[in-house]
Short mmCIF file of C-alpha atoms in Angstrom, two decimals:
data_model
loop_
_atom_site.label_atom_id
_atom_site.label_comp_id
_atom_site.label_asym_id
_atom_site.label_seq_id
_atom_site.Cartn_x
_atom_site.Cartn_y
_atom_site.Cartn_z
CA MET O 27 161.19 46.13 199.11
CA ARG O 28 160.92 48.01 195.70
CA LYS O 29 157.38 48.54 194.44
CA LEU O 30 156.83 46.27 191.56
CA ARG O 31 154.15 46.87 188.67
CA GLU O 32 154.56 45.24 185.52
CA LYS O 33 152.68 43.14 183.01
CA LEU O 34 152.06 39.63 183.67
CA GLN O 35 153.80 38.20 180.74
CA ARG O 36 156.90 40.15 181.38
CA PHE O 37 156.94 39.06 184.97
CA LEU O 38 156.87 35.48 183.88
CA GLN O 39 159.45 35.93 181.40
CA ARG O 40 161.69 37.80 183.90
CA ASN O 41 161.33 35.31 186.66
CA THR O 42 161.24 31.92 184.79
CA ASN O 43 162.97 30.17 182.03
CA LEU O 44 159.80 30.82 179.78
CA SER O 45 160.24 32.93 176.60
CA ARG O 46 157.95 36.07 175.89
CA ARG O 47 156.05 33.52 173.54
CA LYS O 48 155.72 30.78 175.93
CA ALA O 49 155.03 33.02 178.63
CA ALA O 50 152.09 34.44 176.66
CA GLU O 51 151.10 30.59 175.88
CA ALA O 52 151.08 29.83 179.53
CA ILE O 53 148.91 32.62 180.61
CA LYS O 54 146.20 32.26 177.73
CA SER O 55 145.97 28.35 178.23
CA GLY O 56 144.74 28.85 181.91
CA HIS O 57 148.42 27.77 183.57
CA VAL O 58 148.70 31.13 185.53
CA LYS O 59 147.06 32.29 188.62
CA VAL O 60 146.97 35.59 190.38
CA ASN O 61 145.96 35.76 193.90
CA GLY O 62 144.13 32.63 193.43
CA GLU O 63 142.29 33.25 190.24
CA VAL O 64 143.11 32.01 186.84
CA ILE O 65 144.24 34.87 184.43
CA THR O 66 144.03 34.59 180.56
CA ASP O 67 145.13 38.11 179.76
CA PRO O 68 148.99 38.32 179.43
CA TRP O 69 148.56 42.24 179.82
CA VAL O 70 147.07 42.19 183.05
CA GLU O 71 149.16 44.44 185.58
CA ILE O 72 150.45 42.95 188.58
CA ASN O 73 152.34 44.59 191.57
CA SER O 74 154.70 43.44 194.68
CA SER O 75 151.88 42.05 196.80
CA SER O 76 150.66 39.96 193.92
CA ASP O 77 150.52 36.05 194.45
CA ILE O 78 151.95 34.33 191.26
CA LEU O 79 151.31 30.48 190.42
CA LEU O 80 152.44 28.79 187.29
CA ASP O 81 150.91 25.40 187.56
CA ASN O 82 150.14 25.64 190.86
CA LYS O 83 153.96 26.38 191.87
CA LYS O 84 154.77 30.03 193.40
CA VAL O 85 156.83 32.23 190.90
CA ASN O 86 159.21 34.25 193.14
CA ILE O 87 160.19 37.63 192.51
CA SER O 88 163.97 37.90 190.98
CA CYS O 89 166.12 39.95 193.50
CA GLU O 90 168.54 40.96 190.44
CA LYS O 91 169.88 44.39 190.46
CA ARG O 92 167.88 46.30 187.58
CA VAL O 93 169.92 46.66 184.29
CA VAL O 94 169.64 48.30 181.01
CA TYR O 95 171.76 47.41 178.11
CA ALA O 96 171.98 49.19 174.57
CA LEU O 97 172.67 46.74 171.75
CA HIS O 98 173.06 47.38 168.06
CA LYS O 99 170.92 44.79 166.51
CA PRO O 100 172.23 44.03 162.76
CA ALA O 101 170.10 43.33 159.93
CA GLY O 102 168.97 39.78 159.57
CA VAL O 103 168.74 38.94 163.27
CA LEU O 104 165.33 38.30 164.87
CA THR O 105 164.47 40.22 168.08
CA ALA O 106 163.76 36.98 170.11
CA MET O 107 165.86 34.92 172.64
CA LYS O 108 165.05 31.84 170.69
CA ASP O 109 163.74 30.60 167.31
CA ASP O 110 162.28 27.26 166.46
CA ARG O 111 163.50 27.66 163.06
CA GLY O 112 167.31 28.14 164.19
CA ARG O 113 167.53 31.49 162.74
CA PRO O 114 169.89 33.67 164.53
CA THR O 115 168.51 35.82 167.30
CA ILE O 116 169.62 38.55 169.54
CA ALA O 117 170.15 35.97 172.35
CA ASP O 118 172.84 34.57 170.19
CA LEU O 119 174.55 38.23 169.99
CA ILE O 120 174.46 38.46 173.96
CA ALA O 121 175.32 34.88 175.00
CA GLY O 122 178.08 35.07 177.57
CA LYS O 123 178.01 38.58 177.77
CA ILE O 124 174.99 39.32 179.95
CA LYS O 125 174.60 37.62 183.55
CA GLU O 126 171.25 39.09 184.12
CA LYS O 127 168.15 37.43 182.61
CA VAL O 128 167.11 40.21 180.40
CA PHE O 129 164.39 40.53 177.90
CA HIS O 130 164.04 43.08 174.56
CA VAL O 131 162.25 46.55 175.05
CA GLY O 132 159.96 46.58 172.17
CA ARG O 133 161.40 45.06 168.97
CA LEU O 134 162.89 45.67 165.54
CA ASP O 135 161.99 43.56 162.72
CA LYS O 136 164.29 41.01 161.35
CA ASP O 137 165.35 43.28 158.47
CA THR O 138 165.73 46.42 160.33
CA GLU O 139 169.04 47.36 161.92
CA GLY O 140 169.64 49.90 165.08
CA LEU O 141 169.46 50.53 168.59
CA LEU O 142 167.57 48.12 171.08
CA LEU O 143 167.34 48.21 174.51
CA LEU O 144 167.56 45.02 176.87
CA THR O 145 166.68 45.16 180.44
CA ASN O 146 165.01 43.01 183.39
CA ASP O 147 163.07 45.85 184.54
CA GLY O 148 159.41 45.72 183.61
CA ASP O 149 158.64 49.36 184.94
CA PHE O 150 161.39 50.69 182.50
CA ALA O 151 160.19 48.77 179.63
CA ASN O 152 156.46 49.63 179.89
CA LYS O 153 157.57 53.34 180.23
CA VAL O 154 159.74 53.17 177.01
CA THR O 155 156.95 51.32 174.87
CA HIS O 156 153.75 52.87 176.02
CA PRO O 157 152.62 55.50 173.36
CA SER O 158 151.42 57.56 176.38
CA SER O 159 155.08 58.09 177.38
CA GLU O 160 155.62 59.51 174.02
CA ILE O 161 159.20 58.64 174.10
CA GLU O 162 160.22 59.26 170.54
CA LYS O 163 162.14 56.64 168.72
CA THR O 164 164.25 58.07 165.52
CA TYR O 165 164.64 56.25 162.19
CA ILE O 166 166.38 56.52 159.11
CA ALA O 167 164.39 55.04 156.24
CA THR O 168 165.66 54.98 152.35
CA VAL O 169 162.55 54.66 150.39
CA ASN O 170 162.58 53.22 146.79
CA ALA O 171 160.86 56.19 145.10
CA THR O 172 160.87 60.05 145.23
CA LEU O 173 158.63 61.33 147.79
CA THR O 174 156.82 64.42 147.15
CA GLU O 175 156.36 67.50 149.77
CA LYS O 176 152.51 66.17 149.91
CA GLU O 177 153.43 62.66 150.68
CA LEU O 178 155.82 63.96 153.45
CA GLU O 179 153.12 66.38 154.91
CA ALA O 180 150.86 63.26 154.83
CA LEU O 181 153.41 61.21 157.49
CA ARG O 182 153.66 64.48 159.44
CA LYS O 183 149.93 64.40 159.85
CA GLY O 184 149.44 60.77 160.15
CA VAL O 185 148.29 58.01 157.98
CA THR O 186 145.97 55.18 158.05
CA LEU O 187 147.74 51.72 157.67
CA ARG O 188 146.33 48.59 155.87
CA ASP O 189 145.03 47.38 159.34
CA GLY O 190 142.96 50.26 159.85
CA TYR O 191 145.51 51.80 162.39
CA ASN O 192 145.60 55.48 162.26
CA THR O 193 149.50 56.65 163.11
CA SER O 194 150.08 59.94 165.10
CA GLY O 195 151.73 62.26 163.12
CA ALA O 196 155.65 61.68 162.77
CA LYS O 197 158.35 64.31 162.76
CA VAL O 198 159.85 63.71 159.24
CA ARG O 199 162.85 65.41 157.83
CA LEU O 200 164.27 64.75 154.23
CA LEU O 201 167.75 64.07 154.18
CA LYS O 202 168.79 63.36 150.44
CA ARG O 203 167.61 62.13 147.33
CA LYS O 204 169.63 58.73 146.22
CA GLY O 205 169.22 58.25 142.62
CA LYS O 206 165.55 57.47 142.28
CA GLY O 207 165.25 56.79 146.02
CA THR O 208 164.83 59.08 148.99
CA VAL O 209 166.35 58.94 152.56
CA VAL O 210 164.34 60.45 155.41
CA GLU O 211 164.49 60.76 159.16
CA LEU O 212 161.47 60.06 160.91
CA LYS O 213 160.70 60.41 164.66
CA ILE O 214 157.65 58.52 165.90
CA HIS O 215 156.53 57.50 169.78
CA GLU O 216 154.14 54.72 169.06
CA GLY O 217 155.22 51.04 168.57
CA HIS O 218 152.63 49.63 166.24
CA LYS O 219 154.02 46.58 164.29
CA ARG O 220 156.46 47.28 161.48
CA GLU O 221 154.83 50.90 161.88
CA VAL O 222 157.64 52.98 159.75
CA ARG O 223 157.56 50.40 156.88
CA GLU O 224 153.63 50.23 156.78
CA MET O 225 153.39 54.13 156.88
CA PHE O 226 155.19 54.26 153.69
CA ARG O 227 153.51 51.27 152.41
CA ALA O 228 150.15 53.36 152.75
CA LEU O 229 151.79 55.96 150.16
CA ASN O 230 152.66 53.15 147.71
CA LYS O 231 156.25 53.24 148.61
CA ARG O 232 158.75 50.46 150.07
CA VAL O 233 161.25 50.75 152.37
CA ILE O 234 164.59 49.28 151.12
CA ALA O 235 166.56 49.94 154.19
CA LEU O 236 165.57 50.86 157.74
CA LYS O 237 167.85 51.88 160.81
CA ARG O 238 166.62 52.98 164.52
CA THR O 239 169.24 55.63 165.50
CA ALA O 240 167.81 56.89 168.76
CA ILE O 241 165.62 56.22 171.56
CA GLY O 242 164.77 59.33 173.55
CA ASP O 243 167.98 61.36 173.62
CA LEU O 244 170.23 58.02 173.59
CA LYS O 245 171.65 57.99 170.27
CA ILE O 246 173.07 54.71 168.63
CA ASP O 247 176.81 56.21 168.60
CA ILE O 248 176.79 54.65 172.04
CA VAL O 249 177.07 51.12 170.40
CA PRO O 250 178.23 52.20 166.93
CA LYS O 251 178.90 49.12 165.29
CA PRO O 252 176.48 46.27 164.58
CA GLY O 253 176.50 43.60 167.23
CA MET O 254 177.91 46.04 169.83
CA LEU O 255 176.37 45.85 173.46
CA LYS O 256 176.96 48.20 176.40
CA LYS O 257 175.58 48.41 179.75
CA LEU O 258 173.90 51.45 180.43
CA SER O 259 175.08 54.09 183.44
CA LYS O 260 172.18 55.88 185.11
CA GLU O 261 172.91 59.06 183.47
CA GLU O 262 172.53 57.12 179.99
CA VAL O 263 169.48 55.82 181.10
CA PHE O 264 168.16 59.09 181.85
CA ARG O 265 168.84 60.24 178.22
CA ILE O 266 166.06 57.72 177.37
CA ASN O 267 163.82 59.17 179.69
CA LYS O 268 164.60 62.67 178.73
CA GLY O 269 162.97 62.26 175.67
CA ASP O 270 159.89 61.84 177.38
CA ARG O 271 158.31 65.27 176.36
#
C-alpha cells in the first residue's frame, strides 16, 4: 500500500464529504479521533497506519488514483469548493469536469487571477505549499504608483507586514512603467495570507491587478485562458517539483 503522510484536515477533506472549513471545524470541536485519542489540531500529521474516526465512525482511505490538475482561476472567483453566500467558486468552474474528489493546493484571493493546482494527493499538496520546499510562485503585479529602486530593493531583502510577519526576500524584476503605475514580476516561495498584496502595502502601495503566472517551472501557458482546466501528466507535475531548488 502507498505510504500516506498528510495533515488530518486534508485527509478528512479528501476522504469525506466535508469541505476544508467544515473538516477543520469538526476537528477543532472534538469530533475526530486518531488512534483512539480526540485530536483538535487540524494540522496534526497522520500516516497510513493511523485509525481515523469521525463521530465514532471509521474514515476509510480513498483508493482513487492520485491526480493533479491545473486551473486558470479568473479574478472574481473564490478559491473554495462552496460558499454560504452564493458567490462563484472554483467548484463552479470544475463541475462535471473532474471525477475525482480534489482540493485546492494553497489559494489565490478572490481578486487574483492565475495558476491554481487541484489534487487529491496530500503529500504533493504539502510539498508545494510548505515554505521549506522553496517552490517558487511567480506573480505579475500592477501597482498604483511608481516604485523606486530603493523600494524594489526592500522587497528583495524582505519586508515586515502589518501582522508582524517578516517575509523572505523576493526575486523582483521591473517590467514596465504604466502611466503613474508600475508592473513588476515577483517570485516568492512562502504562502502567507495575501502576501504579495501585503508586501506592497508595507511600502504604502496598492496592488490594482495581480496574476500568478507560474508554480515552480510550470507556467500558466498550459491553461492560457481564464477558466481553463487541464489534467497534468507526470512530466508536467515534475516541472512543478523542478522549481524546488
